[in-house]
GROMACS .gro file of C-alpha atoms in nm:
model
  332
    1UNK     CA    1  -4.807   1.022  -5.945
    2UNK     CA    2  -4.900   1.129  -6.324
    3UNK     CA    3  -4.933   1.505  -6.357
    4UNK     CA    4  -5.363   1.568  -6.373
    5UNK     CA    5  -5.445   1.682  -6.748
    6UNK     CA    6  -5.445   2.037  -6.821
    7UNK     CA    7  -5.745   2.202  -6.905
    8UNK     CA    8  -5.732   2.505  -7.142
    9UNK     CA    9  -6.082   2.633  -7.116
   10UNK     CA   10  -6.131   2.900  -6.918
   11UNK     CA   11  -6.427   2.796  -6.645
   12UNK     CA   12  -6.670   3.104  -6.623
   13UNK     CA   13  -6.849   3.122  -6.350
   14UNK     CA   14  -7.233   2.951  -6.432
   15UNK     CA   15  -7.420   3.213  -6.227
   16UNK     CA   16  -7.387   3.583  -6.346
   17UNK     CA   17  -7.138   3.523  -6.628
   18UNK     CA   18  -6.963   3.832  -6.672
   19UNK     CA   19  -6.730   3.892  -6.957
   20UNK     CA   20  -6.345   3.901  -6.883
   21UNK     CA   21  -6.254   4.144  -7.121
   22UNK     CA   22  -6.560   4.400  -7.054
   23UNK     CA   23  -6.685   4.289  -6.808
   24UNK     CA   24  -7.052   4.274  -6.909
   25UNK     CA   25  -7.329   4.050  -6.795
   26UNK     CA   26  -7.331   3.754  -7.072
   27UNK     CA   27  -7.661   3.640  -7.156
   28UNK     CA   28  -7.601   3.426  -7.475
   29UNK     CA   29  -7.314   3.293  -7.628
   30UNK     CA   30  -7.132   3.586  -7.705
   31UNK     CA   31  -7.098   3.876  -7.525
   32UNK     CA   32  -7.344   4.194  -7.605
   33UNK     CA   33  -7.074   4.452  -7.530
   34UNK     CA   34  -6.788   4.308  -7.712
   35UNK     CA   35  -6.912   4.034  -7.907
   36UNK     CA   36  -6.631   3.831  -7.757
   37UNK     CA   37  -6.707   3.431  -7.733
   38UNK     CA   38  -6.835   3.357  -7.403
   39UNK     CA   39  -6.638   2.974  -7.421
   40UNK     CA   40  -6.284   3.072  -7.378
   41UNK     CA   41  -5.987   2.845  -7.420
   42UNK     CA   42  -5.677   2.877  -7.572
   43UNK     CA   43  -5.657   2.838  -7.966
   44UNK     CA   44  -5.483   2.564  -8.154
   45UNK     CA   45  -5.187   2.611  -8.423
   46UNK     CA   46  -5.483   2.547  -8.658
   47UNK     CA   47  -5.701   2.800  -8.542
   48UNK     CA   48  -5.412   3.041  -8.531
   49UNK     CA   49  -5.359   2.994  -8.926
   50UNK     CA   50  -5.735   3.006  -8.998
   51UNK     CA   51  -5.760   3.335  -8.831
   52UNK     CA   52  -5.454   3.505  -9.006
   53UNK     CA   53  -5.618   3.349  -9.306
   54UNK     CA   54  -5.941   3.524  -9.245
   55UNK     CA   55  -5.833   3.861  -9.114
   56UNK     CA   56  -5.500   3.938  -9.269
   57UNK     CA   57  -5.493   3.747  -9.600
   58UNK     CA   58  -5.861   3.778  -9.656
   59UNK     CA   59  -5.932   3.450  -9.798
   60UNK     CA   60  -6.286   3.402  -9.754
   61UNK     CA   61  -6.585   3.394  -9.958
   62UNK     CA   62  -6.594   3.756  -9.889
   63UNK     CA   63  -6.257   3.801 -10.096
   64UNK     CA   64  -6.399   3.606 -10.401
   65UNK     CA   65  -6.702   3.832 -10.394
   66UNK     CA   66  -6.475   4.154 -10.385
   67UNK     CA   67  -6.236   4.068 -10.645
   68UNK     CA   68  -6.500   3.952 -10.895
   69UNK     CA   69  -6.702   4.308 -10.895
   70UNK     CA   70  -6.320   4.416 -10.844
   71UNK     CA   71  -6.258   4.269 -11.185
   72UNK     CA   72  -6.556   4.275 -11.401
   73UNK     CA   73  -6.785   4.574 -11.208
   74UNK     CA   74  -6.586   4.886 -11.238
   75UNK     CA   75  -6.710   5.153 -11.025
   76UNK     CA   76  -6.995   4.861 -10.857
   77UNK     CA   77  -6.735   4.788 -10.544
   78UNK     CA   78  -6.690   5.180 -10.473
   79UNK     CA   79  -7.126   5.248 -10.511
   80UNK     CA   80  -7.228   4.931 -10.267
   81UNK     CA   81  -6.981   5.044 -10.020
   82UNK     CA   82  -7.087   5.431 -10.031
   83UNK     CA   83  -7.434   5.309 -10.026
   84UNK     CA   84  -7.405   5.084  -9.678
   85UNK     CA   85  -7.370   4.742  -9.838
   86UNK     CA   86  -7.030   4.653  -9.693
   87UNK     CA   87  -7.004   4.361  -9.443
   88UNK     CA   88  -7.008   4.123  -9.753
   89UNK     CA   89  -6.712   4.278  -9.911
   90UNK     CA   90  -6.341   4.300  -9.786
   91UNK     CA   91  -6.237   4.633  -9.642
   92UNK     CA   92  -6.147   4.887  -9.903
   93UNK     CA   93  -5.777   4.923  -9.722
   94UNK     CA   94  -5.733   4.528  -9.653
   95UNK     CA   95  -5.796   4.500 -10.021
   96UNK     CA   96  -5.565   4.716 -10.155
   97UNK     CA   97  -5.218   4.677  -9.905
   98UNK     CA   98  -5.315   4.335 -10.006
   99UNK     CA   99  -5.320   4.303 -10.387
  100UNK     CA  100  -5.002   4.551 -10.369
  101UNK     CA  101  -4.784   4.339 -10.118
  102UNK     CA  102  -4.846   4.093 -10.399
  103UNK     CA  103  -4.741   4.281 -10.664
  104UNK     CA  104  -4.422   4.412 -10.524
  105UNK     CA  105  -4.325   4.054 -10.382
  106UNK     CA  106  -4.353   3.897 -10.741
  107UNK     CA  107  -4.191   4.203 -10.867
  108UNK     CA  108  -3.888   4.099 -10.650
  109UNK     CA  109  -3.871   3.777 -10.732
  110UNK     CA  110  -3.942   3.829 -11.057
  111UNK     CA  111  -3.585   3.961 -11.085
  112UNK     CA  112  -3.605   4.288 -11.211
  113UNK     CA  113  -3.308   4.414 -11.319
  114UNK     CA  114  -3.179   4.845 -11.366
  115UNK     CA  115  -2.912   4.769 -11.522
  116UNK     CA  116  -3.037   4.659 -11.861
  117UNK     CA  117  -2.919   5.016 -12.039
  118UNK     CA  118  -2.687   4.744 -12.228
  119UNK     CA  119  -2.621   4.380 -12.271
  120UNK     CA  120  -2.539   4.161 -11.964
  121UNK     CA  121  -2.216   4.047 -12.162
  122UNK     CA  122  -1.880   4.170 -12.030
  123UNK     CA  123  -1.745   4.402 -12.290
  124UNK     CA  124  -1.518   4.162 -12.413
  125UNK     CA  125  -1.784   3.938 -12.534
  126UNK     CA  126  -2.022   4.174 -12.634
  127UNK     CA  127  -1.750   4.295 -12.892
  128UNK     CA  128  -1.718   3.952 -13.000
  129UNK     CA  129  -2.058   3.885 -13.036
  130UNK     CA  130  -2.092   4.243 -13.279
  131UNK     CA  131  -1.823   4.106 -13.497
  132UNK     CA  132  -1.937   4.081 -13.841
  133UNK     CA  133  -2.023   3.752 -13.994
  134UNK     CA  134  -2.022   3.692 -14.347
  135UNK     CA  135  -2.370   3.758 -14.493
  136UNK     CA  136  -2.469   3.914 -14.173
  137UNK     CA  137  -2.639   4.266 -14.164
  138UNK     CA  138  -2.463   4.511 -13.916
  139UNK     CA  139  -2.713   4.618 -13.632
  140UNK     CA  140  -2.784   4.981 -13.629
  141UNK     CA  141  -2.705   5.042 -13.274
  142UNK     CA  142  -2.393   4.756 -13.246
  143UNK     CA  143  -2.208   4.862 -13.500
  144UNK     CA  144  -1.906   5.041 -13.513
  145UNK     CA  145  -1.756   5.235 -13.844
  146UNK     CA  146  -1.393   5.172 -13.874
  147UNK     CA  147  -1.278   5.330 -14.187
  148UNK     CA  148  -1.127   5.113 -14.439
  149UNK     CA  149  -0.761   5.298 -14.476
  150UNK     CA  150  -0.748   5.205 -14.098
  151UNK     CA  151  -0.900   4.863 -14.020
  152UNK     CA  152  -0.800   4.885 -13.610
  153UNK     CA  153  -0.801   4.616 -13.413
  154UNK     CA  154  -1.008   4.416 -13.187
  155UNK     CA  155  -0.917   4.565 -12.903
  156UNK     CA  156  -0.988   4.924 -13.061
  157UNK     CA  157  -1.346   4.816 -13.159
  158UNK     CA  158  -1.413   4.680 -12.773
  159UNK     CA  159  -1.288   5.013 -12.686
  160UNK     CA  160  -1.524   5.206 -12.908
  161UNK     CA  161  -1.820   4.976 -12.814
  162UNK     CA  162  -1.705   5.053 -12.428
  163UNK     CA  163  -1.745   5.422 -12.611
  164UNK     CA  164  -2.086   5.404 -12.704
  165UNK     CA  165  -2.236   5.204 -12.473
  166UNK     CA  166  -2.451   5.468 -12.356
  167UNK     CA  167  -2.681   5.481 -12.688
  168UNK     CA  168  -2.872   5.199 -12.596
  169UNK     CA  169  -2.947   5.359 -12.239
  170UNK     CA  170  -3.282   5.490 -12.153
  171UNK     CA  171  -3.077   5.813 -11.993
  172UNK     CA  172  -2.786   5.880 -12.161
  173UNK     CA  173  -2.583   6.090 -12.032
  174UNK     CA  174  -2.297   6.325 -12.223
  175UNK     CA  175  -1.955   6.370 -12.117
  176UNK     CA  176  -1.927   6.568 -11.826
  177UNK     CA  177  -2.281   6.507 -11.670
  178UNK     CA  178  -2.152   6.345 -11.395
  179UNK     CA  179  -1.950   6.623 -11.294
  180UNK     CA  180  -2.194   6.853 -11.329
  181UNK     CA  181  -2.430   6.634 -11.155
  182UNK     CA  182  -2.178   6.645 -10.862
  183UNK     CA  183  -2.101   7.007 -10.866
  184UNK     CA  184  -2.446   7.041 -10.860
  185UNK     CA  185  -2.500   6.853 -10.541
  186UNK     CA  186  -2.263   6.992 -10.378
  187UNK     CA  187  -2.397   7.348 -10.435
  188UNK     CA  188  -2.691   7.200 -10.244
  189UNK     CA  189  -2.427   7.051  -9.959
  190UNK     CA  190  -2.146   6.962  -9.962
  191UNK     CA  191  -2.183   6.649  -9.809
  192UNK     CA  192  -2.465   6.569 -10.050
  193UNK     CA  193  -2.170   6.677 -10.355
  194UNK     CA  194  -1.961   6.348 -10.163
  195UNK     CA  195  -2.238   6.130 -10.159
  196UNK     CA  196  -2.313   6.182 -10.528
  197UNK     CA  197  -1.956   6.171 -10.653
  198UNK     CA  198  -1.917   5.830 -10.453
  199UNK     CA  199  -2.186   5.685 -10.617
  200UNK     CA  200  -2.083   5.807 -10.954
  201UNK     CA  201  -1.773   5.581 -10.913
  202UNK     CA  202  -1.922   5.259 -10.810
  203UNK     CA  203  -1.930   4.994 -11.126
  204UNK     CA  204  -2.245   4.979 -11.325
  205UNK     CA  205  -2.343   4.659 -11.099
  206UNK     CA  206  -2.324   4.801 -10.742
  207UNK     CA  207  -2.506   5.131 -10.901
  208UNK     CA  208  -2.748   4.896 -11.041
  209UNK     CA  209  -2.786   4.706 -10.702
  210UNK     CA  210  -2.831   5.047 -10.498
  211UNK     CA  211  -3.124   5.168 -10.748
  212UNK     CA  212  -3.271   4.795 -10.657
  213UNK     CA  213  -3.286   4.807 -10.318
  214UNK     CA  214  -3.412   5.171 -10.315
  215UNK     CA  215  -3.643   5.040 -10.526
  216UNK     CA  216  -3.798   4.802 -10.320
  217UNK     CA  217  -3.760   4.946  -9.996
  218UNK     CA  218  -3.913   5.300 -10.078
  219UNK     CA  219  -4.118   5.290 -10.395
  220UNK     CA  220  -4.422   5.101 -10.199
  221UNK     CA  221  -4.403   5.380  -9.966
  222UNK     CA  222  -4.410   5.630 -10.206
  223UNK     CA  223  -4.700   5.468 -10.366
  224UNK     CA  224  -4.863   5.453 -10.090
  225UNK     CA  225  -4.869   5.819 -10.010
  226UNK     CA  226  -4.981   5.873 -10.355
  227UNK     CA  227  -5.345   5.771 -10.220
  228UNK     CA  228  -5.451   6.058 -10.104
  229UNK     CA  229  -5.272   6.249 -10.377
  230UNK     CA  230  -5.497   6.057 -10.593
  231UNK     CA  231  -5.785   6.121 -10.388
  232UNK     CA  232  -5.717   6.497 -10.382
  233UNK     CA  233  -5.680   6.555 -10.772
  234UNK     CA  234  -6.029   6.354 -10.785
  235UNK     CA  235  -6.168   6.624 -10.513
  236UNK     CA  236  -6.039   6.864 -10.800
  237UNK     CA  237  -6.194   6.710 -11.083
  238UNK     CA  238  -6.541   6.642 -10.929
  239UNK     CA  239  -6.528   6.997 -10.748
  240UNK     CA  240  -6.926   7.087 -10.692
  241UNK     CA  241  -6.999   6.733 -10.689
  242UNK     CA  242  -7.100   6.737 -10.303
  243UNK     CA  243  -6.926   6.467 -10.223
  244UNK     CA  244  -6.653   6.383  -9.946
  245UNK     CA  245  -6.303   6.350  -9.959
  246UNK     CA  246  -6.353   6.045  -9.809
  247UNK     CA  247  -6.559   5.922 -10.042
  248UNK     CA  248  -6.262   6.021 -10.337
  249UNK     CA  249  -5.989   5.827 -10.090
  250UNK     CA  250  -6.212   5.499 -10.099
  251UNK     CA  251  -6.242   5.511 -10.510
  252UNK     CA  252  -5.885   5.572 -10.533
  253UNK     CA  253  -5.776   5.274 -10.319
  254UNK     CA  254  -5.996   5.032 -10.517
  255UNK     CA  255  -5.873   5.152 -10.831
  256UNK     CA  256  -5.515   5.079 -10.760
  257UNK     CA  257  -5.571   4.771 -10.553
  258UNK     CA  258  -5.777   4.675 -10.957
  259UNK     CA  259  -5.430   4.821 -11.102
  260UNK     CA  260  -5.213   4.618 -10.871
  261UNK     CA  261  -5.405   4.286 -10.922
  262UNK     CA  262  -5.384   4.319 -11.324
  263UNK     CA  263  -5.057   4.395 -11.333
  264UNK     CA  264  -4.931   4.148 -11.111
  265UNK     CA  265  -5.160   3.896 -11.367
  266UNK     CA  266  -4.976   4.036 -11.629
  267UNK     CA  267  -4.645   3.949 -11.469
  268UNK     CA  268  -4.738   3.588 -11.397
  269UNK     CA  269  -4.939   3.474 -11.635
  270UNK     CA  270  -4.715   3.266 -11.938
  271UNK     CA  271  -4.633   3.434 -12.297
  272UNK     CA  272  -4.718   3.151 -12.494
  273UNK     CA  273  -5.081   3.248 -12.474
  274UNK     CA  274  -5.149   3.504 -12.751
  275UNK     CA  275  -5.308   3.865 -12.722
  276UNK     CA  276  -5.358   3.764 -12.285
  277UNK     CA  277  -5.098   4.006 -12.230
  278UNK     CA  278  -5.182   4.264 -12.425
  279UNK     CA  279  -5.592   4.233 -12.396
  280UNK     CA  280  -5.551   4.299 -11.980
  281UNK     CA  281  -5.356   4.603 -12.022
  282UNK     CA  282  -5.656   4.708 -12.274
  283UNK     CA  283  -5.864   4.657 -12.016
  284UNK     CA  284  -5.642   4.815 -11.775
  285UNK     CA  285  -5.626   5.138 -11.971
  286UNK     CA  286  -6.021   5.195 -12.008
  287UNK     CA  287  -6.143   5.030 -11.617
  288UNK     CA  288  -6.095   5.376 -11.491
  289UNK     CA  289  -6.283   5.597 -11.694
  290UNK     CA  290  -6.593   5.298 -11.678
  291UNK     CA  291  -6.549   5.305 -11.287
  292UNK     CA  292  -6.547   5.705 -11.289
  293UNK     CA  293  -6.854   5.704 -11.499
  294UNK     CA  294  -6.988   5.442 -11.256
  295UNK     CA  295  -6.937   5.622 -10.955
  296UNK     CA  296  -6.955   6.000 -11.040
  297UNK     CA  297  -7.151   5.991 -11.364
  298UNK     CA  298  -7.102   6.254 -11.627
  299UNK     CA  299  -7.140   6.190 -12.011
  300UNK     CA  300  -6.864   6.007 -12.189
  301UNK     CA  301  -6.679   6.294 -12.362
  302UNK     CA  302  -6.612   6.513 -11.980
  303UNK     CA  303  -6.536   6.175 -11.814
  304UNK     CA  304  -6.300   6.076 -12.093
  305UNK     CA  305  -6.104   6.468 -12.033
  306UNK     CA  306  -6.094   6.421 -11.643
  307UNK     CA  307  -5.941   6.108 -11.661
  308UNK     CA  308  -5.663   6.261 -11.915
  309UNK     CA  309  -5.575   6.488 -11.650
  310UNK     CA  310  -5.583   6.278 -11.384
  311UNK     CA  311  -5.363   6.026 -11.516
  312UNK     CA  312  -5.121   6.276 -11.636
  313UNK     CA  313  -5.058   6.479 -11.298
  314UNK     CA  314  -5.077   6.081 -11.136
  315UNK     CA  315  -4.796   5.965 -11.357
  316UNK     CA  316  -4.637   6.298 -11.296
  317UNK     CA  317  -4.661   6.271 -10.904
  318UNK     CA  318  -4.527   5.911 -10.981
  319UNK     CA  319  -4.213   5.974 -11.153
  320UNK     CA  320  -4.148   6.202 -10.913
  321UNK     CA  321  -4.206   5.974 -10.634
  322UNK     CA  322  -3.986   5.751 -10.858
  323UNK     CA  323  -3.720   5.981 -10.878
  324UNK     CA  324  -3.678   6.033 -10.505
  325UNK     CA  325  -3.675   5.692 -10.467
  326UNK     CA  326  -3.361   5.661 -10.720
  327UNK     CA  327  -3.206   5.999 -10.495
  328UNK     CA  328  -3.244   5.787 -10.177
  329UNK     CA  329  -3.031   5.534 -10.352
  330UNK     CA  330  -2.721   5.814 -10.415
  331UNK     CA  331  -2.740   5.932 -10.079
  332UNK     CA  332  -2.745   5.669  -9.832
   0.00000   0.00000   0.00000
């Protein structure tokens, strides 16, 4: 005999519907305690994927509406949602784990790379590639002097470039830093003077590897706990304002989420059109001080000096952040 067809929907009683979940008296088709659906039956894949759509991704008309005051309003997102007007807008939070997820996943993927201090050439090639051609003009930085009463060999100017190397670093480091480094470290602990010295030996690749990965698994962290550092130099600033912290945590986390959304349109977007690049960044520079003026007010000239400072003890706060993020690496 064939097995009776299953029915999902979960049969509430006709008389006296009560809600399973609180149970209140239903009286329409939702419920007035809980505003849970009073028809009941278990979703479909689809309606799975439209709801992570709607609550997690956020892509409903809603979205469109927040990133285009996001975008073109500064300041307008921050004053409707002080001001009450806020079910027609994406949460302030949603909106900026969001746009920053983004960013650091095309940041991945984009392949950034730490260990550009020099060419990606073994040394042996790199040597050959500095070799003098006829009619060619020696580069500054590639160069290397022999003197003429002692022309050296190849293998003496690979070991020279080897030398130098470090010129074309953005840290370069003398010899003996890295002992000092480790002595140091181990002043701190000795454990922590192990852990340094160890990662002073690795090759320039598996260094470069462990600053990636630390990278990537901390810096979003770090950035994220930089909110209500943010929020807190604002408080600062706008002391005597009257207004909340709160309301100083909400403008800095649609500020950044604006900050992660241009720069991740900065990294995707192609070079071959001209002045894109370098027009967003323009406009990436001056949002803030429009969206402080739009929120806070102030004349141009005091707005223009708070934002000095607070981008220069935020960019401190980040290369700190930064730099524990590169310790991490060493140690673990």
């Amino acid at each position: 005999m064939p097995d009776a067809a299953v029915n999902n929907d979960l049969l509430l009683p006709p008389n006296d519907i009560v809600c399973p979940n609180c149970s209140t008296l239903i009286a329409g088709k939702f419920c007035q305690g809980c505003s849970q659906p009073a028809h009941l039956h278990v979703p479909s894949a689809y309606e799975f994927l439209h709801e992570f759509i709607a609550h997690y991704v956020a892509l409903e008309g809603k979205l469109w509406k927040s990133v285009a005051l996001l975008l073109f309003r500064p300041g307008r997102l921050t004053r409707d949602y002080i001001e009450g007007k806020r079910v027609r807008y994406v949460e302030p939070l949603r909106l900026y784990l969001s746009f920053s997820i983004i960013f650091f996943a095309i940041f991945k993927f984009g392949g950034l790379n730490f260990n550009n201090f020099v060419s990606d050439a073994p040394p042996a090639e790199q040597a050959q590639a500095n070799v003098q051609k006829p009619g060619t003009p020696l580069d500054a930085k590639s160069a290397v002097l022999i003197p003429k009463a002692q022309p050296g060999t190849l293998e003496e100017g690979r070991a020279e470039l080897q030398k130098r190397r470090k010129h074309d670093s953005l840290i370069e480091l003398d010899e003996g830093d890295d002992t000092k480094m480790v002595l140091k470290a181990a002043s701190i602990h000795p454990a922590l003077g192990k852990k340094v010295e160890h990662f002073n030996s690795l090759p320039r690749d598996a260094q470069g590897d462990a600053l990636k990965r630390a990278f990537f698994s901390y810096a979003p962290y770090a950035i994220f706990l930089l909110m209500p550092v943010f929020a807190a130099l604002l408080k600062l600033l706008y002391l005597g304002s009257g207004r909340r912290y709160g309301e100083h945590l909400l403008f800095a986390l649609h500020a950044n989420a604006f900050a992660f959304l241009m720069l991740s349109l900065v990294v995707i977007l192609p070079d071959g059109i001209p002045l894109l690049g370098p027009l967003l960044m323009l406009w990436l520079t001056f949002y803030l001080p429009t969206a402080m003026r739009k929120v806070y007010g102030g004349g141009r000239f005091v707005t223009g000096l708070r934002w000095i400072v607070l981008m220069s003890m935020h960019l401190l706060c980040a290369i700190l952040a930064m730099v524990g993020a590169a310790a991490l690496a060493v140690v673990a």
